[in-house]
Short mmCIF file of C-alpha atoms in Angstrom, two decimals:
data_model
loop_
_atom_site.label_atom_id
_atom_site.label_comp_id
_atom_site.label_asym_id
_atom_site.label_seq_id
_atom_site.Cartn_x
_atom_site.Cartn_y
_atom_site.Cartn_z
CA UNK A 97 100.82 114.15 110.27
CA UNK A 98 102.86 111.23 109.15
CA UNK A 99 103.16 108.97 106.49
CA UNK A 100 103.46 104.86 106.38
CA UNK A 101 106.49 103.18 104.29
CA UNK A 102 107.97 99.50 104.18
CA UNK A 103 111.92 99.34 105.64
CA UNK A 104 114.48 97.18 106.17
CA UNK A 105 117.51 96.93 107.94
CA UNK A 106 119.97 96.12 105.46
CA UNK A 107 118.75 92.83 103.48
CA UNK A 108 116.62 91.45 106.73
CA UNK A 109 112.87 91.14 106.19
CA UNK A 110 110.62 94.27 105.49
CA UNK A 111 108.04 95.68 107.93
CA UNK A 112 105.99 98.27 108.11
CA UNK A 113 106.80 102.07 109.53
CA UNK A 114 105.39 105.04 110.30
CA UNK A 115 107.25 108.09 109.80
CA UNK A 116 107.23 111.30 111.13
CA UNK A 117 109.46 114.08 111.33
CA UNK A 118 112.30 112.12 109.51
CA UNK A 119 111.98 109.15 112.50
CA UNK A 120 110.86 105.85 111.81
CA UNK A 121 108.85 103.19 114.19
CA UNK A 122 107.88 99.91 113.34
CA UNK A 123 103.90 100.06 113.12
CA UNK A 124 103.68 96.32 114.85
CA UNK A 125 105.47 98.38 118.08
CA UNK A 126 102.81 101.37 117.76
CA UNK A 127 99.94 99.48 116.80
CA UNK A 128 100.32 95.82 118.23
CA UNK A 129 98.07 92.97 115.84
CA UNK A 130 98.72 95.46 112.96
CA UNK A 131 98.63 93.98 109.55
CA UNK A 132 102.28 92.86 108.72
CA UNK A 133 102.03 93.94 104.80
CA UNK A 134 101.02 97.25 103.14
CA UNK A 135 98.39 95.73 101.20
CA UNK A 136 96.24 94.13 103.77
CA UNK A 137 96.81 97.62 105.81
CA UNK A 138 95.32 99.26 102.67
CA UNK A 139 92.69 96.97 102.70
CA UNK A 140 91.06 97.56 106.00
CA UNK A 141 92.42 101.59 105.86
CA UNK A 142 88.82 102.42 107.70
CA UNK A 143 89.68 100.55 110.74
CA UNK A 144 93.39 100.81 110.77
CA UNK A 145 93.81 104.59 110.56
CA UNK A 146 92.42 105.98 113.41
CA UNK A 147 94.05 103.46 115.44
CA UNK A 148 97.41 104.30 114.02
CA UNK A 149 96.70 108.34 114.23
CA UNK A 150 95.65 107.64 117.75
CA UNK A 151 99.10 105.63 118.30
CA UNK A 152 101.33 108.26 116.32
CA UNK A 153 99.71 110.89 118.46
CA UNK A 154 100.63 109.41 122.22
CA UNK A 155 103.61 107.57 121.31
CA UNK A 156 107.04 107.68 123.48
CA UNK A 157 110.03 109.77 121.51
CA UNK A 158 112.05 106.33 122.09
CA UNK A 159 109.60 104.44 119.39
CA UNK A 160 111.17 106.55 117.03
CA UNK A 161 114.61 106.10 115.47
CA UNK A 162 116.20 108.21 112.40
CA UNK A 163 115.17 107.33 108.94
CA UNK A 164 118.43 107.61 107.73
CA UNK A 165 119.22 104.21 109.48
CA UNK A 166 116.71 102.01 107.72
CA UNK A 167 116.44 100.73 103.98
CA UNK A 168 113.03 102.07 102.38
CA UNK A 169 111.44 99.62 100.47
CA UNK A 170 108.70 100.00 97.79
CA UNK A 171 106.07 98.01 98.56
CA UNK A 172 104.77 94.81 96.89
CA UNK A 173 100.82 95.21 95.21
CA UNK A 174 100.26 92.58 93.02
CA UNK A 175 99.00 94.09 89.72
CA UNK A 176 99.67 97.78 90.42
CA UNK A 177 103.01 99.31 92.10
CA UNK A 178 102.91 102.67 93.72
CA UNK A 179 106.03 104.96 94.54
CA UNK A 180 106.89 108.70 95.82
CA UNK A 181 109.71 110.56 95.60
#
């Protein structure tokens, strides 16, 4: 199980992680030619998903890094915005 969130480190540019058990990798590093923004992921979820399940799944424990380190960011939709708590 995991779940997908936009980060930054500090006020650098966002990007795309996966998260699981309170770690964070960048989805580019798990899933190389990745889309680079949460809505074009969304977009093509039927393709993406099973790739990035498959990539969560046989990952190395040093893709991940604590969440705690990285800035969540909500991510930009145009016309709708989403959040979680």
């Amino acid at each position: 199980m995991y779940a997908l969130g936009t980060f930054s480190e500090g006020d650098t540019h966002e990007w795309l992680g996966v998260v699981r058990d309170e770690k964070v990798a960048r989805l580019a590093r798990l899933v190389p030619g990745a889309p680079a923004r949460f809505y074009d992921l969304l977009q093509h979820w039927g393709e993406w998903e099973p790739r990035i399940a498959a990539a969560v799944g046989g990952s190395e424990p040093s893709a991940w890094t604590n969440e705690g380190e990285y800035r969540p960011r909500l991510p930009y939709m145009p016309d709708n915005l989403y959040g979680a708590g």
